[in-house]
Coordinates of C-alpha atoms in Angstrom, one line a residue:
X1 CA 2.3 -7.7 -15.7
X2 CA 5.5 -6.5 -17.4
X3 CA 5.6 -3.0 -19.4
X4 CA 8.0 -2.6 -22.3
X5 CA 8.8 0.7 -23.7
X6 CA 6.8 1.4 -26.8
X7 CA 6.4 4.6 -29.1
X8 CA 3.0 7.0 -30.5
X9 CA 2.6 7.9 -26.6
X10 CA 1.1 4.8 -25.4
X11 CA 3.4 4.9 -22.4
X12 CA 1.4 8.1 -21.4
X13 CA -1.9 6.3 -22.3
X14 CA -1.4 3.4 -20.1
X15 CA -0.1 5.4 -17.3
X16 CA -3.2 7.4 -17.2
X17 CA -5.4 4.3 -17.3
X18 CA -3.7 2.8 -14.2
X19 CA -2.1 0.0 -16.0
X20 CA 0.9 -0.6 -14.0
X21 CA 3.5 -3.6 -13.3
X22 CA 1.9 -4.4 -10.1
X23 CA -1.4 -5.1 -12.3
X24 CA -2.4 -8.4 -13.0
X25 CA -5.1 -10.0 -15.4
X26 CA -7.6 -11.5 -13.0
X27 CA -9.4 -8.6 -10.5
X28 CA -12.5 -8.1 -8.1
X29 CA -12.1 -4.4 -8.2
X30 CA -9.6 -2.7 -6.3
X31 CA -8.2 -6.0 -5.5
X32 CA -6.1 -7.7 -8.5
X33 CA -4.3 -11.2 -8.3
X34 CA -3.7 -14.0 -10.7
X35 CA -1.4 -17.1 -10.4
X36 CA -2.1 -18.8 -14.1
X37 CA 0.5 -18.8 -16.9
X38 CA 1.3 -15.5 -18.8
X39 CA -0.8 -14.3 -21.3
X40 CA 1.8 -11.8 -23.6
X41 CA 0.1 -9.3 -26.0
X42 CA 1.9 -8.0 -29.2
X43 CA 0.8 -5.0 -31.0
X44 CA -0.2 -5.9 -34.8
X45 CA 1.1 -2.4 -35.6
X46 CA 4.3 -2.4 -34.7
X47 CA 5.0 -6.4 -33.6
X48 CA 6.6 -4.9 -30.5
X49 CA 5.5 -6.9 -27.1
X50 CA 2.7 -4.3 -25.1
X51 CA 2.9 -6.3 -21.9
X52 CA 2.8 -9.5 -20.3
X53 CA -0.7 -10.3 -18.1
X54 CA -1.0 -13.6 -15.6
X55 CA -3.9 -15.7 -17.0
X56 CA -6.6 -16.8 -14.2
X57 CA -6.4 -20.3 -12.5
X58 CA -9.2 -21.8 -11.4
X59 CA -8.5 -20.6 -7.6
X60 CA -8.5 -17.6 -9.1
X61 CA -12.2 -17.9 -10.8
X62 CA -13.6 -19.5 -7.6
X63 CA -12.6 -16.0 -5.6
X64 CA -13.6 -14.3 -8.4
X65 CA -17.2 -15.9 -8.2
X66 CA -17.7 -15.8 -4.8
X67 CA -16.8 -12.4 -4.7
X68 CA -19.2 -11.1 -7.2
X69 CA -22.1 -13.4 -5.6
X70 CA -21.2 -11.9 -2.1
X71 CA -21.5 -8.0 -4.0
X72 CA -24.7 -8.9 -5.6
X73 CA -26.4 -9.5 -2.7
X74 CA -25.7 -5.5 -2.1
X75 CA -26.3 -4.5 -5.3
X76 CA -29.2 -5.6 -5.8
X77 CA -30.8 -3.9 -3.5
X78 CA -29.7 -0.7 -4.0
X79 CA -32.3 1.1 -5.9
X80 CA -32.2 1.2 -9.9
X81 CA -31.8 5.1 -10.4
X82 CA -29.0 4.7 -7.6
X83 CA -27.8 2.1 -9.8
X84 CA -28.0 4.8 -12.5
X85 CA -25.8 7.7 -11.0
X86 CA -23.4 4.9 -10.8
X87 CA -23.1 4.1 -14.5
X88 CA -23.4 8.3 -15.0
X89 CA -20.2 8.6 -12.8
X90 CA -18.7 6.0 -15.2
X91 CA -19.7 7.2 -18.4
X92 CA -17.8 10.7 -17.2
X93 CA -14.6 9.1 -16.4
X94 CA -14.7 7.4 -19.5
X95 CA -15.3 11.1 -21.4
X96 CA -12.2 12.1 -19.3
X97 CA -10.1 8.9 -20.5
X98 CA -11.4 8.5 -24.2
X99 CA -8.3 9.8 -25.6
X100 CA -6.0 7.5 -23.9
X101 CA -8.6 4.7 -24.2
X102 CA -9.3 4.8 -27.3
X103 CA -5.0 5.3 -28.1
X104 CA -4.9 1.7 -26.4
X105 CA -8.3 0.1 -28.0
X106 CA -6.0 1.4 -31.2
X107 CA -2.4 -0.1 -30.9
X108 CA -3.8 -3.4 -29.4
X109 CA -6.0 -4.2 -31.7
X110 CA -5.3 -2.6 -34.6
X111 CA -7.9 -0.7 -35.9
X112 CA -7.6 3.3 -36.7
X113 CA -7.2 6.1 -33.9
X114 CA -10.5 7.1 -34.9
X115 CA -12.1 4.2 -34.6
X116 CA -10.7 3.6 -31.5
X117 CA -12.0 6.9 -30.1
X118 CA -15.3 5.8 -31.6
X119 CA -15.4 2.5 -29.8
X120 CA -14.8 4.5 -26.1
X121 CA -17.9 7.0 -27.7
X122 CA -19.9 3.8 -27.5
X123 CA -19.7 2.8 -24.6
X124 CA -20.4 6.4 -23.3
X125 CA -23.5 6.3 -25.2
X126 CA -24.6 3.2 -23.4
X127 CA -23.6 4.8 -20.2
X128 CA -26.1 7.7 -21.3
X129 CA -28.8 4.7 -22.3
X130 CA -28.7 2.8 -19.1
X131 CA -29.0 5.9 -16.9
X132 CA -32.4 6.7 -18.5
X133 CA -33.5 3.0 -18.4
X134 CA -32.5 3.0 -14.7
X135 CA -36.3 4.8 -14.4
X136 CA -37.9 2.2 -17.1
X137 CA -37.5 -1.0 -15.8
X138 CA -41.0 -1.3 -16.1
X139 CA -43.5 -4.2 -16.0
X140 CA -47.0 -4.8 -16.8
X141 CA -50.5 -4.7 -14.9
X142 CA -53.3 -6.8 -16.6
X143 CA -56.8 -8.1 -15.1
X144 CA -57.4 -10.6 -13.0
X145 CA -60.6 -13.1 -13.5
X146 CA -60.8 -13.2 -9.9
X147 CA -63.1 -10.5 -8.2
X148 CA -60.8 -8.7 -5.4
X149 CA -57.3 -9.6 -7.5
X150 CA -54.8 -7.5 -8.8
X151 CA -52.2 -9.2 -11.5
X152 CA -49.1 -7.3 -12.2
X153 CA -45.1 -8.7 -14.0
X154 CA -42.7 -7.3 -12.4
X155 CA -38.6 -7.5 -13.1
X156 CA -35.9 -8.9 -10.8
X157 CA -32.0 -8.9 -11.2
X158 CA -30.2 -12.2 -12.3
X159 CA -27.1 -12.5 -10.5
X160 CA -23.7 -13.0 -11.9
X161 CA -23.5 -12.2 -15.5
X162 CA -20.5 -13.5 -17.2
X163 CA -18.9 -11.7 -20.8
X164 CA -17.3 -13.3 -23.3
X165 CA -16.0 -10.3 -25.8
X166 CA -13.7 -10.5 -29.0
X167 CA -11.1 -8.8 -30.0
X168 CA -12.6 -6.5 -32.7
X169 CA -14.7 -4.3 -30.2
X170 CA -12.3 -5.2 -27.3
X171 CA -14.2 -2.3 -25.1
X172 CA -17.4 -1.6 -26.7
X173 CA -18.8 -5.0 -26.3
X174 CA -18.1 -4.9 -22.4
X175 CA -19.7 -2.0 -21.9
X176 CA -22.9 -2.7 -23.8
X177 CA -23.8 -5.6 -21.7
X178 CA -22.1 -4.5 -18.2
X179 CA -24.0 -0.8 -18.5
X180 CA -27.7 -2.9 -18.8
X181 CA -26.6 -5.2 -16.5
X182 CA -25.6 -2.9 -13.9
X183 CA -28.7 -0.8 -13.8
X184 CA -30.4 -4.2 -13.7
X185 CA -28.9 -4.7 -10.5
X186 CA -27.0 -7.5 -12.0
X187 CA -22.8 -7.8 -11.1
X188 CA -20.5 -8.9 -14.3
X189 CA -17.8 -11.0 -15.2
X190 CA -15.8 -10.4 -17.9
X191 CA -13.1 -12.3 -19.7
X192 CA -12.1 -9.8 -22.5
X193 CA -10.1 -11.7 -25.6
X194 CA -6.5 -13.3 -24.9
X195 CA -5.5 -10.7 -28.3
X196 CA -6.5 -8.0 -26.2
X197 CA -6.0 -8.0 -22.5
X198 CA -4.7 -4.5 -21.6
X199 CA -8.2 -3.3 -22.5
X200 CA -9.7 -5.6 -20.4
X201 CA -7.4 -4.2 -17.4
X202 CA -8.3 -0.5 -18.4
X203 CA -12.0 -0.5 -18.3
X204 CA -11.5 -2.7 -14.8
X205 CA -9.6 -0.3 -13.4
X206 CA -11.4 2.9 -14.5
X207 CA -14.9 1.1 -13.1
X208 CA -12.8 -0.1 -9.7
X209 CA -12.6 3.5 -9.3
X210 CA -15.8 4.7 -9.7
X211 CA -17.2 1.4 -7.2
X212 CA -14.4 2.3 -4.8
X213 CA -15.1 6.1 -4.6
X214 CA -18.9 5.3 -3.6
X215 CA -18.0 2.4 -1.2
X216 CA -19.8 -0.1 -3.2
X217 CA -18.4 -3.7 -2.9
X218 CA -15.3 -4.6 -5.5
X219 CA -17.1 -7.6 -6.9
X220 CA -19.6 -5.5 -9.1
X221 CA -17.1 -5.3 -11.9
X222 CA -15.1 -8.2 -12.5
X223 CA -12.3 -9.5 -14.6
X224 CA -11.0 -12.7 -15.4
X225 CA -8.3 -13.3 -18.3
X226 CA -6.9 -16.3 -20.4
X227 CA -8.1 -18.9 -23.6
X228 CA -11.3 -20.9 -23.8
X229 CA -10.0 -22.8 -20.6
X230 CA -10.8 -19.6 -18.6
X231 CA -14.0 -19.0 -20.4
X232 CA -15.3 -22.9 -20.1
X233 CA -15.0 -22.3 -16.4
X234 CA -18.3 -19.5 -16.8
X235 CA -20.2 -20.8 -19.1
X236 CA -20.3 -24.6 -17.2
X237 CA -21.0 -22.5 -13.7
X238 CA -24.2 -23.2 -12.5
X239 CA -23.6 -19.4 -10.4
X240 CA -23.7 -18.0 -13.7
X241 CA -27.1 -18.0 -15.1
X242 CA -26.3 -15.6 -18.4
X243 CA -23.6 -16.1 -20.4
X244 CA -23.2 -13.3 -23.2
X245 CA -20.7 -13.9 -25.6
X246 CA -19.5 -12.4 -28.9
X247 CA -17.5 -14.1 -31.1
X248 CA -17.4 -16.8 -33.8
X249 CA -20.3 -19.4 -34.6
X250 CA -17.7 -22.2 -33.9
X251 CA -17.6 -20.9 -30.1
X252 CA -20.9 -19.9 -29.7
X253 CA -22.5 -23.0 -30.7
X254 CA -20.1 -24.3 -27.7
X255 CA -21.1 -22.0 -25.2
X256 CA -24.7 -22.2 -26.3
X257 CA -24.5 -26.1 -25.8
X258 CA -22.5 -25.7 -22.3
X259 CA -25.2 -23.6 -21.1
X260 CA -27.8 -25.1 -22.1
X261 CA -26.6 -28.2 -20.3
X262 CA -27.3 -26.7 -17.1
X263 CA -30.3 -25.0 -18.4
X264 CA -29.0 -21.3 -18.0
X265 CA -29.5 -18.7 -20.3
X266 CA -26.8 -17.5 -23.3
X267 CA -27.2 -14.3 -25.1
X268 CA -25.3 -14.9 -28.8
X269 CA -24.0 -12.4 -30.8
X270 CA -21.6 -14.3 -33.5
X271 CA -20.4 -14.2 -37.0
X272 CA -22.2 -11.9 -40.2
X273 CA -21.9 -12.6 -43.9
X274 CA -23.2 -8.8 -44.4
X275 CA -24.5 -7.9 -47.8
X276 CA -25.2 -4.7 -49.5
X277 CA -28.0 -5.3 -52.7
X278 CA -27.4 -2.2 -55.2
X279 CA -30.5 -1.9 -57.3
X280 CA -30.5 0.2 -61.1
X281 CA -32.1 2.9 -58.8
X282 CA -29.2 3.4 -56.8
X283 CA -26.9 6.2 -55.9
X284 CA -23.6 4.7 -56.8
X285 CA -21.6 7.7 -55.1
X286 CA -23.4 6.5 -52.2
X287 CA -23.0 2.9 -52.4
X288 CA -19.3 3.7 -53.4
X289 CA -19.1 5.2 -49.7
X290 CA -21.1 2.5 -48.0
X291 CA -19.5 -0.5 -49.7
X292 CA -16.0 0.6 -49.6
X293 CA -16.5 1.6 -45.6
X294 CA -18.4 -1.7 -44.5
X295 CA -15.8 -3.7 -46.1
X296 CA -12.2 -2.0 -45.6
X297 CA -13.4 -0.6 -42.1
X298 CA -11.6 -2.2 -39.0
X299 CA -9.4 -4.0 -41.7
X300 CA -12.6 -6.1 -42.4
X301 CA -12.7 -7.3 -39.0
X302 CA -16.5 -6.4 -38.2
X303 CA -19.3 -8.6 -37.3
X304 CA -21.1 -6.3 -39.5
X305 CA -18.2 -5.8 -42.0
X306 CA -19.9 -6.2 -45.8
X307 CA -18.5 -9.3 -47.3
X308 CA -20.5 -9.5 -50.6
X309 CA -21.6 -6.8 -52.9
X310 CA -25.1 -8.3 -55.2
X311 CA -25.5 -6.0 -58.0
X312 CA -27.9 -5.8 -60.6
X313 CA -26.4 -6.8 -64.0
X314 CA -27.3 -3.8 -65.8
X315 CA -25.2 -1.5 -63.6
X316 CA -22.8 -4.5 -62.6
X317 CA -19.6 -3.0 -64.4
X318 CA -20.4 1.2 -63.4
X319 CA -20.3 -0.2 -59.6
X320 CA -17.6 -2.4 -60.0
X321 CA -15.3 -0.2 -62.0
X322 CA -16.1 2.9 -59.1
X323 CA -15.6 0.5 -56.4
X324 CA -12.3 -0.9 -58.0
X325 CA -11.3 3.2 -58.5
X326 CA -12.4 3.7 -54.5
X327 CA -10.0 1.0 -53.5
X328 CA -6.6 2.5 -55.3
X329 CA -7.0 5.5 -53.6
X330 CA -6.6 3.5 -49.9
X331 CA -3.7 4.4 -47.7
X332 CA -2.6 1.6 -45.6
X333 CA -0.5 1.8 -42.7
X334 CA -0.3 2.8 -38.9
X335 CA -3.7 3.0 -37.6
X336 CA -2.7 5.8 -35.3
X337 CA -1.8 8.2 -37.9
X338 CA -5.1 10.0 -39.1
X339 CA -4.1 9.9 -42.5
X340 CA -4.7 6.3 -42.9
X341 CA -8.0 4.1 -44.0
X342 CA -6.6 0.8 -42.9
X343 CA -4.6 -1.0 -39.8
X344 CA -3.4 -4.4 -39.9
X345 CA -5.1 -7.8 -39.0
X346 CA -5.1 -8.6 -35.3
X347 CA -2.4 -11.4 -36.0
X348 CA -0.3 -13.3 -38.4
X349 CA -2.8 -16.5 -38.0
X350 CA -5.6 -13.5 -39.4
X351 CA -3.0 -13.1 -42.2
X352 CA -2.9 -16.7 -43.0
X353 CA -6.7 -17.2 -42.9
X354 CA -6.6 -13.9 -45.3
X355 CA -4.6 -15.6 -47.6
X356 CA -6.2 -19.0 -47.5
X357 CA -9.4 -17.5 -48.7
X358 CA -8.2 -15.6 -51.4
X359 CA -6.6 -19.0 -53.0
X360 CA -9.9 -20.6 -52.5
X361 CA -11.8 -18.4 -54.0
X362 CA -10.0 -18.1 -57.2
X363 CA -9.9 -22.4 -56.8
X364 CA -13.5 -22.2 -56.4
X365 CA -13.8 -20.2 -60.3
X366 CA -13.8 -16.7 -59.0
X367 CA -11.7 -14.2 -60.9
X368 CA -10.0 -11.5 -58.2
X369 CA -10.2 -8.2 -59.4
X370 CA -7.6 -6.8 -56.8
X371 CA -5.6 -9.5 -55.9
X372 CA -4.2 -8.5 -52.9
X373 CA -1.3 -10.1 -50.8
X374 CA 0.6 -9.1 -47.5
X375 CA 2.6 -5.7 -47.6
X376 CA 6.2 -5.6 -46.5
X377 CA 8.9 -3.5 -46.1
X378 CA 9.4 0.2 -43.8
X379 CA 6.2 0.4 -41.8
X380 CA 5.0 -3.1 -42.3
X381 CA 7.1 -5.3 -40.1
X382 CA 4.7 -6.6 -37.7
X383 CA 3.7 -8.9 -40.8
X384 CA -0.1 -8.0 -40.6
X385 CA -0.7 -5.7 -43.4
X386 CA -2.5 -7.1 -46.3
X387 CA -4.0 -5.2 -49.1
X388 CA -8.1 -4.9 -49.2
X389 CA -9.0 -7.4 -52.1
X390 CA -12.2 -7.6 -54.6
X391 CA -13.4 -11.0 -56.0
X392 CA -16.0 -11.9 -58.9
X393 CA -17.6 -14.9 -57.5
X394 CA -20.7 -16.7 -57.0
X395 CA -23.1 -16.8 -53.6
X396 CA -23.0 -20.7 -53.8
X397 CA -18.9 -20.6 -53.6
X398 CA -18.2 -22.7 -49.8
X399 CA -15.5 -19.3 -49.3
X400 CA -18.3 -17.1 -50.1
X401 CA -20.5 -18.6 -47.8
X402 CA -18.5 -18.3 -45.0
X403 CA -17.4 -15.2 -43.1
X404 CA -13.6 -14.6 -43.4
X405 CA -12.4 -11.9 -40.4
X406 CA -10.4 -9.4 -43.2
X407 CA -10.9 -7.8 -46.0
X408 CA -11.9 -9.3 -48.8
X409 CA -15.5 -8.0 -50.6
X410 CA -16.9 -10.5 -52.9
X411 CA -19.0 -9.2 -56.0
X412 CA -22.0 -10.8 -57.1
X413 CA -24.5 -10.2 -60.0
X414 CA -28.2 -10.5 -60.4
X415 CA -30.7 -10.3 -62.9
X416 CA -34.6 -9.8 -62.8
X417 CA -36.4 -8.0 -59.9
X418 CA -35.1 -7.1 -56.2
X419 CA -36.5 -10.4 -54.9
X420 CA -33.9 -12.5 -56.7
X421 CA -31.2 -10.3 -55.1
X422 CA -32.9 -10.8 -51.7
X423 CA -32.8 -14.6 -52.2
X424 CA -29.8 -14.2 -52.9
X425 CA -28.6 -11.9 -49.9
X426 CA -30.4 -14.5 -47.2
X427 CA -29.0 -17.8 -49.4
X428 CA -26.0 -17.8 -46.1
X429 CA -26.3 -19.4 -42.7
X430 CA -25.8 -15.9 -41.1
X431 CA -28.3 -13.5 -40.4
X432 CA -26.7 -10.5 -38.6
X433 CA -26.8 -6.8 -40.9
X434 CA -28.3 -6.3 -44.5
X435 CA -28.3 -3.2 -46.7
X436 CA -30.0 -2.4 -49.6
X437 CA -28.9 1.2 -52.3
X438 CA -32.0 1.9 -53.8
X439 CA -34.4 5.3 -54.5
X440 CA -37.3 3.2 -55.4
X441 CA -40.0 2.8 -52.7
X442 CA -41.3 -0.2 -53.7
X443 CA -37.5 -2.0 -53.5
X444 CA -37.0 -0.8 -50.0
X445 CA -40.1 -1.8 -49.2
X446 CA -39.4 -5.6 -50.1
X447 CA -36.2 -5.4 -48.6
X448 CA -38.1 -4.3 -44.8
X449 CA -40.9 -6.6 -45.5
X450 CA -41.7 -9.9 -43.7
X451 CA -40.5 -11.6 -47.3
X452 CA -37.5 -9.8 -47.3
X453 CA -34.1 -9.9 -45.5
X454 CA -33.9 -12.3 -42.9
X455 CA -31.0 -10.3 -41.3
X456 CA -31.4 -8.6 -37.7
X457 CA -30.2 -5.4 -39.2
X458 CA -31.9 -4.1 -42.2
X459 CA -30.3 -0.7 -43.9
X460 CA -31.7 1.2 -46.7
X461 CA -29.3 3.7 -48.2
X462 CA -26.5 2.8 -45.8
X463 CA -24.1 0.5 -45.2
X464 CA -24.1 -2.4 -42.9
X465 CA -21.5 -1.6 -40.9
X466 CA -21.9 0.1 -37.9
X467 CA -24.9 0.5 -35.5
X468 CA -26.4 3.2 -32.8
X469 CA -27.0 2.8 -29.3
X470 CA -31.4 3.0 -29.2
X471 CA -31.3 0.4 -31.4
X472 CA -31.2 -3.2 -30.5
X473 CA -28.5 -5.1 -31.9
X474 CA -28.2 -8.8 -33.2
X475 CA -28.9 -11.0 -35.8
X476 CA -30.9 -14.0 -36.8
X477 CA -30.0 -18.1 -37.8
X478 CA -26.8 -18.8 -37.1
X479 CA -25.2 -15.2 -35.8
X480 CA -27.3 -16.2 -32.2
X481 CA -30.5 -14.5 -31.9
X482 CA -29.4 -12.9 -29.2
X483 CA -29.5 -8.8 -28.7
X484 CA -27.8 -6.3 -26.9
X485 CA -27.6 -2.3 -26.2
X486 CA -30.9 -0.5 -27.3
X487 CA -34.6 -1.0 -27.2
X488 CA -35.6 -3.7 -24.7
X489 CA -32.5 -5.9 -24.7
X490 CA -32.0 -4.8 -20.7
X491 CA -35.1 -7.8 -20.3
X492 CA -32.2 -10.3 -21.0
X493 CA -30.5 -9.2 -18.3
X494 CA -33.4 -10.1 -15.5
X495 CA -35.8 -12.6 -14.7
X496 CA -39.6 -11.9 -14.8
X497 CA -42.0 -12.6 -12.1
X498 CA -45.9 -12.7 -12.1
X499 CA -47.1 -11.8 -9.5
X500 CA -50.9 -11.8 -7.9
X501 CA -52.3 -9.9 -5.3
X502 CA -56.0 -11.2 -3.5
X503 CA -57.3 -8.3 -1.4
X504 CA -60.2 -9.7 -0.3
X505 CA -61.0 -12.2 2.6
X506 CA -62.3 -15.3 0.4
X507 CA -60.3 -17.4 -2.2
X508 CA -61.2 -18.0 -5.4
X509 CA -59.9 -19.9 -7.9
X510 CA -59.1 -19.6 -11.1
X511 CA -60.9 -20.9 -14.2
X512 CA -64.2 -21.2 -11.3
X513 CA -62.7 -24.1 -10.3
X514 CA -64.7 -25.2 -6.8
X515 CA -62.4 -27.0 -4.3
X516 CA -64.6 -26.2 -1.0
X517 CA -63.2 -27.6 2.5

């Protein structure tokens, strides 16, 4: 990998995460090689060229494999509270890296320092999670119908668990399913997003440490880098038996088909067409907050980002007209100064997507509000600075049914009770978060109830943006099904057994079947 010279201290922040020339984009720990083509990565807030990483080949991925297969035969034996103390001594190295960390998670992808430093929090908190759940791995005893038999489901490790991540949470991600999998006693691979590779290379090397330092073998933590070429390798590996990847519908109804060619198992976690209803009993300073948050957040570049606003017609223009207000007061611009709300878009092909579905919509009959359009000039010359826009428009609109990666919030009106606005809300293919702004009881209520939102997520009186560790995260239709960090998701990442014990010296069979010799 090749370094170039860049400003707002990332030097310093790279050094500190180990990120040197010598690295390269495909590792087994302590160990790093790759012989592929050249993966280059280009900040979207400055344009300037970060570095250059060597994609995997498939020699590379076979070593790769084997590796990890030959380290999970150690690991997972090693008991799960050991297992524990491991991800506790990682969580701490990533509390003494989080500023540099989350500098990086910043300039490479774009969104604010704060966010960045929020994204490295999250992975700490899963660190905290999985060390508690390292003594909960629990299974179940039930009776047997057999005198003199005990029945009892225990849980077992997987094996190799491969990671597909994005670009928008180009750490969090990772660390949600590697932290579970770990104390599972599973070993990962990752291939982090081609936009994002230096992150990738960071967390490797801050986890290499930690394995290293306790004489564990290299192939726990793995990394592999490059396109879908790199990532078709996993998910058609019959060595790989859970694939989890994040990203678009488009690829994860590949990878779901790959896998489920060879019958292994895929944990989904794709794209959200988020809606916040706002109900006459709503706090509007509130949903001001929410709403402007969920959309403009990350540059709208959140699974969970809000992408339509349903409001009830009697308070449609007082919303509208303080959301409107909310948006003027935005400061756009480096993502690593503090005093700004929103970074760019990841890329220039996010710009022209941007811009695509702004002409639709207005094509479509939708009237936009705030138009707009791609900022230029000082401070603006990576090309990936657009203006947050607001669009009337209608939930039947093709651009309003599909989820556009930037920001552009999409206002809707209803009429009649909360139900209409809830048929309204699940009316879209995705299913991931859903909020609802409402003091009335009975509203909520609907929203939470079995007739309600059809989302994974269900908010009242926040936004949909955003999530917290304890809570399982995913969504419904076609966002996946799958879920990850809180709760019981750690089940995912192991197989069950059933398992029955007869202590006596006859054998019975079940359902008094007779089978005498």
């Amino acid at each position: 990998m090749t370094l170039i010279a860049v400003d707002f201290g990332i030097e310093e922040a790279l050094d500190k995460l180990g990120i040197k020339e010598e690295n390269d984009g495909t590792s087994t720990g302590s160990n790093t090689f790759s012989s592929g083509e050249m993966i280059e990565s280009f900040s979207p807030v400055d344009g300037l060229l970060i570095g250059k990483v060597k994609s995997t080949s498939e020699s590379d991925y076979e070593r790769v494999i084997e590796t990890a297969t030959d380290a999970f035969q150690v690991w997972r034996k090693k008991p799960a509270p050991e297992r524990g103390e491991i991800v506790r001594q990682f969580g701490n190295k990533l509390r003494e890296l989080k500023e540099p960390l989350g500098k990086l998670v910043s300039y490479e992808m774009g969104k604010s320092y704060q966010e960045g430093l929020g994204e490295v929090q999250e992975m700490i908190d899963i660190c905290d999670f999985a060390v508690g759940l390292s003594r909960q791995l629990h299974g179940l005893t039930m009776h047997s119908e057999r005198p003199g038999h005990r029945m009892y489901e225990q849980y077992h490790p997987l094996g190799v668990v491969g990671i597909i991540s994005a670009f928008n949470f180009p750490v969090a991600v990772w660390a949600w399913n590697t932290a579970l999998a770990w104390v599972c006693g599973d070993v990962c691979v990752w291939k982090p997003s081609e936009k994002t590779p230096l992150c990738g290379i960071a967390c490797q090397n801050i986890a290499a440490e930690v394995f290293k330092a306790n004489g564990l073998p290299e192939g726990i933590s793995c990394l592999i880098n490059g396109d879908y070429k790199v990532g078709e390798m996993m998910t058609k590996d019959n060595r790989v038996p859970l694939i989890s990847a994040t990203g678009s519908i488009r690829m994860g109804k590949i990878v779901a088909q790959a896998v489920a060619a060879r019958l292994g198992k895929s944990l989904l976690e794709l794209g959200g067409n988020n809606a916040i209803i706002v109900t006459p009993d709503a706090d509007i300073k509130m949903t001001v907050i929410g709403a402007v948050f969920g959309a403009v957040g990350t540059a709208g570049q959140r699974c969970t980002s809000t992408r339509r606003l349903i409001i009830h017609e009697s308070i449609y223009d007082q919303v509208k007209d303080s959301i409107v207000a909310a948006y003027k007061q935005l400061r756009i611009g480096n993502p690593l100064d503090e005093n700004n709300h929103v970074g760019p878009l990841i890329d220039k092909d996010a710009v022209a997507m941007y811009e695509k579905a702004l002409k639709q919509v207005v094509d479509e009959g939708g009237n936009l509000i705030l138009e707009g359009g791609v900022l230029e000039g000082e401070g603006y010359e990576s090309g990936c600075y657009v203006h947050p826009a607001i669009a009337e428009a209608n939930n039947t609109y093709d651009i309003v049914q599909h989820e556009t990666f930037a920001p552009i919030l999409y206002l809707l009106k209803y009429e009649g009770d909360v139900e209409n606005a809830i048929q309204i809300q699940n009316n879209v293919v995705q299913g991931l978060s859903s909020a609802i702004m409402t003091n009335n009881l009975r509203e909520a209520e609907s929203f939470l109830s079995a007739a309600g939102s059809d989302c994974g997520i269900a908010n009242v009186n926040i936004g949909t943006s955003g999530a917290e560790i304890g809570g399982a995260f995913g969504g419904e239709k076609e966002t996946g099904g799958g879920r990850e960090s809180g709760s019981d998701a750690w089940k995912v990442y192991m197989r069950r057994q059933t398992n029955t014990i007869n202590y006596t010296t006859e054998l019975p069979l079940a359902q008094g079947i007779k089978f005498d010799l």
